[in-house]
Amino acid sequence: MTAIIYPNIEYPIVEILESLQGEGFNTGLPCIFVRLGKCNLACPWCDTNYNEYEKWGVVKILERVKSYSAKNIIITGGEPTMYANLSVLLDVFKAEGYWLAIETNGLKTVPKQIDYIATSPKLMYQEKYLRECISFANEVRIVMDKGDVQGFCEQIETQIRAEHYYLSPCEINGKMNLLETITQLGILNQRANKPKWQLSLQTHKLVGIE
Ligand code: SF4
């Protein structure tokens, strides 16, 4: 049998773990989360330690991934689309038969190997999205941040065609602005002939899993 030779590339890995997807359309799906370091944005309420990472080679990443039973991988971050070499790792996962999803802020192109795109555009960087962002996602999730959420949701509806649109409460110091979020949902969904928005909660935090 011929040994497989993997590319000699390293990726900044914050963590790799198996859990259930906690939010959005795929809530409850058993997944392996591959969290990459660094981000091209700096949201003040970000709950990810994306600057604490180690460089891992492809073999080490694949060994860890294969130690879990799930056959779905969510590539997340930080911002995973920042890496030009990401496609190489995705090809390795695809060759092993994994279904691939990505969680991205939507400012950069998503690699073609991805089966499911979840994007979370950020209101505080509205100007960047006006200049350029992806044009399709399976789901859009916008956080109920301070500012013109209504205007931003309407902007993103026109820029990113999606199967599902979600609004999520913003959590700061353990407190969620749930009332503001559902009030905003009601306003969005009263519009005639417009995409319908749904509530997405970070249920993994509510039930105490990673
Ligand atoms: S885009 Fe996501 S990972 Fe990056 S700073 Fe904002 S919340 Fe954190």
GROMACS .gro file of C-alpha atoms and ligand atoms in nm:
model
  218
    1MET     CA    1   0.000   0.000   0.000
    2THR     CA    2   0.137   0.345  -0.092
    3ALA     CA    3   0.178   0.585   0.200
    4ILE     CA    4  -0.011   0.911   0.162
    5ILE     CA    5   0.220   1.213   0.158
    6TYR     CA    6   0.051   1.514   0.316
    7PRO     CA    7   0.147   1.873   0.230
    8ASN     CA    8   0.403   2.029   0.459
    9ILE     CA    9   0.189   2.325   0.571
   10GLU     CA   10   0.114   2.446   0.923
   11TYR     CA   11  -0.205   2.611   1.042
   12PRO     CA   12  -0.267   2.826   1.351
   13ILE     CA   13  -0.488   2.604   1.568
   14VAL     CA   14  -0.668   2.750   1.870
   15GLU     CA   15  -0.851   2.425   1.946
   16ILE     CA   16  -1.003   2.116   1.789
   17LEU     CA   17  -1.294   1.957   1.971
   18GLU     CA   18  -1.605   1.750   1.914
   19SER     CA   19  -1.941   1.882   2.025
   20LEU     CA   20  -2.289   1.964   1.899
   21GLN     CA   21  -2.345   2.268   1.681
   22GLY     CA   22  -2.514   2.509   1.920
   23GLU     CA   23  -2.665   2.770   1.689
   24GLY     CA   24  -2.828   2.831   1.354
   25PHE     CA   25  -2.995   2.583   1.119
   26ASN     CA   26  -2.762   2.294   1.210
   27THR     CA   27  -2.826   2.318   1.585
   28GLY     CA   28  -2.772   1.976   1.741
   29LEU     CA   29  -2.557   1.836   1.460
   30PRO     CA   30  -2.256   1.638   1.594
   31CYS     CA   31  -1.952   1.824   1.463
   32ILE     CA   32  -1.579   1.853   1.499
   33PHE     CA   33  -1.485   2.218   1.542
   34VAL     CA   34  -1.151   2.320   1.395
   35ARG     CA   35  -1.084   2.667   1.530
   36LEU     CA   36  -0.815   2.869   1.351
   37GLY     CA   37  -0.637   3.168   1.501
   38LYS     CA   38  -0.633   3.537   1.406
   39CYS     CA   39  -0.914   3.756   1.276
   40ASN     CA   40  -0.941   4.048   1.035
   41LEU     CA   41  -1.198   4.217   1.265
   42ALA     CA   42  -1.191   4.299   1.637
   43CYS     CA   43  -1.545   4.292   1.777
   44PRO     CA   44  -1.536   4.414   2.141
   45TRP     CA   45  -1.779   4.142   2.257
   46CYS     CA   46  -1.591   3.860   2.081
   47ASP     CA   47  -1.583   3.547   2.302
   48THR     CA   48  -1.306   3.367   2.108
   49ASN     CA   49  -0.941   3.361   2.215
   50TYR     CA   50  -0.831   3.373   1.852
   51ASN     CA   51  -0.483   3.507   1.929
   52GLU     CA   52  -0.389   3.205   2.141
   53TYR     CA   53  -0.292   2.936   1.893
   54GLU     CA   54  -0.023   2.682   1.809
   55LYS     CA   55   0.105   2.590   1.464
   56TRP     CA   56  -0.011   2.239   1.373
   57GLY     CA   57   0.081   2.042   1.062
   58VAL     CA   58  -0.172   1.858   0.847
   59VAL     CA   59  -0.087   1.513   0.993
   60LYS     CA   60  -0.138   1.627   1.353
   61ILE     CA   61  -0.467   1.799   1.263
   62LEU     CA   62  -0.595   1.494   1.078
   63GLU     CA   63  -0.496   1.258   1.361
   64ARG     CA   64  -0.694   1.466   1.609
   65VAL     CA   65  -0.995   1.496   1.378
   66LYS     CA   66  -1.000   1.121   1.312
   67SER     CA   67  -0.992   1.049   1.687
   68TYR     CA   68  -1.353   1.175   1.702
   69SER     CA   69  -1.663   0.998   1.573
   70ALA     CA   70  -1.846   1.288   1.400
   71LYS     CA   71  -1.824   1.304   1.020
   72ASN     CA   72  -1.902   1.676   1.003
   73ILE     CA   73  -1.636   1.943   1.041
   74ILE     CA   74  -1.699   2.310   1.114
   75ILE     CA   75  -1.406   2.532   1.021
   76THR     CA   76  -1.427   2.833   1.247
   77GLY     CA   77  -1.212   3.099   1.408
   78GLY     CA   78  -1.112   3.372   1.437
   79GLU     CA   79  -1.158   3.417   1.065
   80PRO     CA   80  -1.071   3.100   0.870
   81THR     CA   81  -1.091   3.257   0.523
   82MET     CA   82  -0.776   3.461   0.595
   83TYR     CA   83  -0.556   3.164   0.499
   84ALA     CA   84  -0.470   3.115   0.133
   85ASN     CA   85  -0.361   2.759   0.217
   86LEU     CA   86  -0.693   2.662   0.375
   87SER     CA   87  -0.800   2.480   0.057
   88VAL     CA   88  -0.513   2.234   0.101
   89LEU     CA   89  -0.642   2.126   0.443
   90LEU     CA   90  -1.000   2.115   0.313
   91ASP     CA   91  -0.892   1.884   0.030
   92VAL     CA   92  -0.742   1.649   0.290
   93PHE     CA   93  -1.068   1.649   0.491
   94LYS     CA   94  -1.274   1.594   0.175
   95ALA     CA   95  -1.056   1.298   0.074
   96GLU     CA   96  -1.143   1.146   0.415
   97GLY     CA   97  -1.515   1.187   0.344
   98TYR     CA   98  -1.602   1.472   0.581
   99TRP     CA   99  -1.892   1.715   0.529
  100LEU     CA  100  -1.749   2.065   0.563
  101ALA     CA  101  -1.908   2.378   0.702
  102ILE     CA  102  -1.749   2.715   0.767
  103GLU     CA  103  -1.827   3.000   1.003
  104THR     CA  104  -1.704   3.326   0.855
  105ASN     CA  105  -1.761   3.698   0.894
  106GLY     CA  106  -1.823   3.702   0.518
  107LEU     CA  107  -1.566   3.959   0.405
  108LYS     CA  108  -1.347   3.718   0.210
  109THR     CA  109  -1.413   3.447  -0.048
  110VAL     CA  110  -1.510   3.103   0.085
  111PRO     CA  111  -1.315   2.803  -0.054
  112LYS     CA  112  -1.510   2.588  -0.300
  113GLN     CA  113  -1.473   2.269  -0.090
  114ILE     CA  114  -1.714   2.405   0.172
  115ASP     CA  115  -2.058   2.237   0.175
  116TYR     CA  116  -2.233   2.482   0.408
  117ILE     CA  117  -2.159   2.850   0.467
  118ALA     CA  118  -2.273   3.025   0.784
  119THR     CA  119  -2.179   3.391   0.785
  120SER     CA  120  -2.206   3.648   1.059
  121PRO     CA  121  -2.162   4.001   0.919
  122LYS     CA  122  -2.084   4.261   1.182
  123LEU     CA  123  -2.283   4.585   1.209
  124MET     CA  124  -1.992   4.782   1.353
  125TYR     CA  125  -1.799   4.713   1.031
  126GLN     CA  126  -2.089   4.807   0.803
  127GLU     CA  127  -1.866   5.017   0.576
  128LYS     CA  128  -1.644   4.718   0.497
  129TYR     CA  129  -1.950   4.513   0.396
  130LEU     CA  130  -2.073   4.797   0.174
  131ARG     CA  131  -1.741   4.782  -0.012
  132GLU     CA  132  -1.724   4.402  -0.056
  133CYS     CA  133  -1.853   4.078   0.092
  134ILE     CA  134  -1.961   3.731  -0.014
  135SER     CA  135  -2.281   3.715  -0.219
  136PHE     CA  136  -2.420   3.376  -0.107
  137ALA     CA  137  -2.443   3.185   0.219
  138ASN     CA  138  -2.658   2.900   0.343
  139GLU     CA  139  -2.728   3.103   0.653
  140VAL     CA  140  -2.673   3.458   0.769
  141ARG     CA  141  -2.654   3.525   1.143
  142ILE     CA  142  -2.649   3.885   1.259
  143VAL     CA  143  -2.586   3.978   1.620
  144MET     CA  144  -2.825   4.228   1.781
  145ASP     CA  145  -2.553   4.487   1.835
  146LYS     CA  146  -2.590   4.858   1.914
  147GLY     CA  147  -2.682   5.078   1.615
  148ASP     CA  148  -2.907   5.053   1.313
  149VAL     CA  149  -2.971   4.677   1.312
  150GLN     CA  150  -3.277   4.719   1.089
  151GLY     CA  151  -3.077   4.906   0.823
  152PHE     CA  152  -2.790   4.657   0.842
  153CYS     CA  153  -3.021   4.354   0.809
  154GLU     CA  154  -3.183   4.515   0.504
  155GLN     CA  155  -2.841   4.591   0.354
  156ILE     CA  156  -2.718   4.234   0.407
  157GLU     CA  157  -3.039   4.087   0.262
  158THR     CA  158  -2.960   4.264  -0.065
  159GLN     CA  159  -2.589   4.174  -0.060
  160ILE     CA  160  -2.596   3.812   0.063
  161ARG     CA  161  -2.856   3.574  -0.079
  162ALA     CA  162  -2.922   3.309   0.186
  163GLU     CA  163  -3.151   3.017   0.265
  164HIS     CA  164  -3.187   3.126   0.629
  165TYR     CA  165  -3.156   3.461   0.805
  166TYR     CA  166  -3.104   3.465   1.181
  167LEU     CA  167  -3.083   3.734   1.445
  168SER     CA  168  -2.892   3.646   1.763
  169PRO     CA  169  -2.886   3.832   2.094
  170CYS     CA  170  -2.561   3.999   2.193
  171GLU     CA  171  -2.414   3.861   2.513
  172ILE     CA  172  -2.197   4.085   2.728
  173ASN     CA  173  -2.081   3.973   3.074
  174GLY     CA  174  -2.330   3.686   3.070
  175LYS     CA  175  -2.632   3.909   2.990
  176MET     CA  176  -2.825   3.869   2.664
  177ASN     CA  177  -3.037   4.148   2.510
  178LEU     CA  178  -3.311   3.900   2.426
  179LEU     CA  179  -3.604   4.144   2.450
  180GLU     CA  180  -3.442   4.386   2.202
  181THR     CA  181  -3.366   4.092   1.975
  182ILE     CA  182  -3.719   3.951   1.957
  183THR     CA  183  -3.862   4.304   1.924
  184GLN     CA  184  -3.634   4.361   1.623
  185LEU     CA  185  -3.734   4.023   1.478
  186GLY     CA  186  -4.097   4.126   1.492
  187ILE     CA  187  -4.022   4.448   1.304
  188LEU     CA  188  -3.823   4.265   1.035
  189ASN     CA  189  -4.091   4.002   0.987
  190GLN     CA  190  -4.379   4.249   0.953
  191ARG     CA  191  -4.242   4.363   0.618
  192ALA     CA  192  -4.426   4.227   0.318
  193ASN     CA  193  -4.244   4.011   0.059
  194LYS     CA  194  -3.910   4.025   0.243
  195PRO     CA  195  -3.693   3.741   0.373
  196LYS     CA  196  -3.813   3.606   0.707
  197TRP     CA  197  -3.578   3.623   1.003
  198GLN     CA  198  -3.558   3.370   1.286
  199LEU     CA  199  -3.411   3.369   1.636
  200SER     CA  200  -3.079   3.189   1.684
  201LEU     CA  201  -2.955   3.133   2.039
  202GLN     CA  202  -2.614   3.007   2.143
  203THR     CA  203  -2.775   2.700   2.297
  204HIS     CA  204  -2.438   2.539   2.374
  205LYS     CA  205  -2.383   2.812   2.633
  206LEU     CA  206  -2.733   2.763   2.776
  207VAL     CA  207  -2.681   2.389   2.828
  208GLY     CA  208  -2.317   2.422   2.936
  209ILE     CA  209  -2.134   2.243   2.654
  210GLU     CA  210  -1.844   2.377   2.449
  211SF4     S1  211  -1.541   3.849   1.345
  211SF4    FE1  212  -1.591   3.685   1.490
  211SF4     S2  213  -1.390   3.603   1.558
  211SF4    FE2  214  -1.352   3.802   1.458
  211SF4     S3  215  -1.348   3.949   1.628
  211SF4    FE3  216  -1.559   3.947   1.545
  211SF4     S4  217  -1.670   3.794   1.670
  211SF4    FE4  218  -1.448   3.762   1.705
   0.00000   0.00000   0.00000
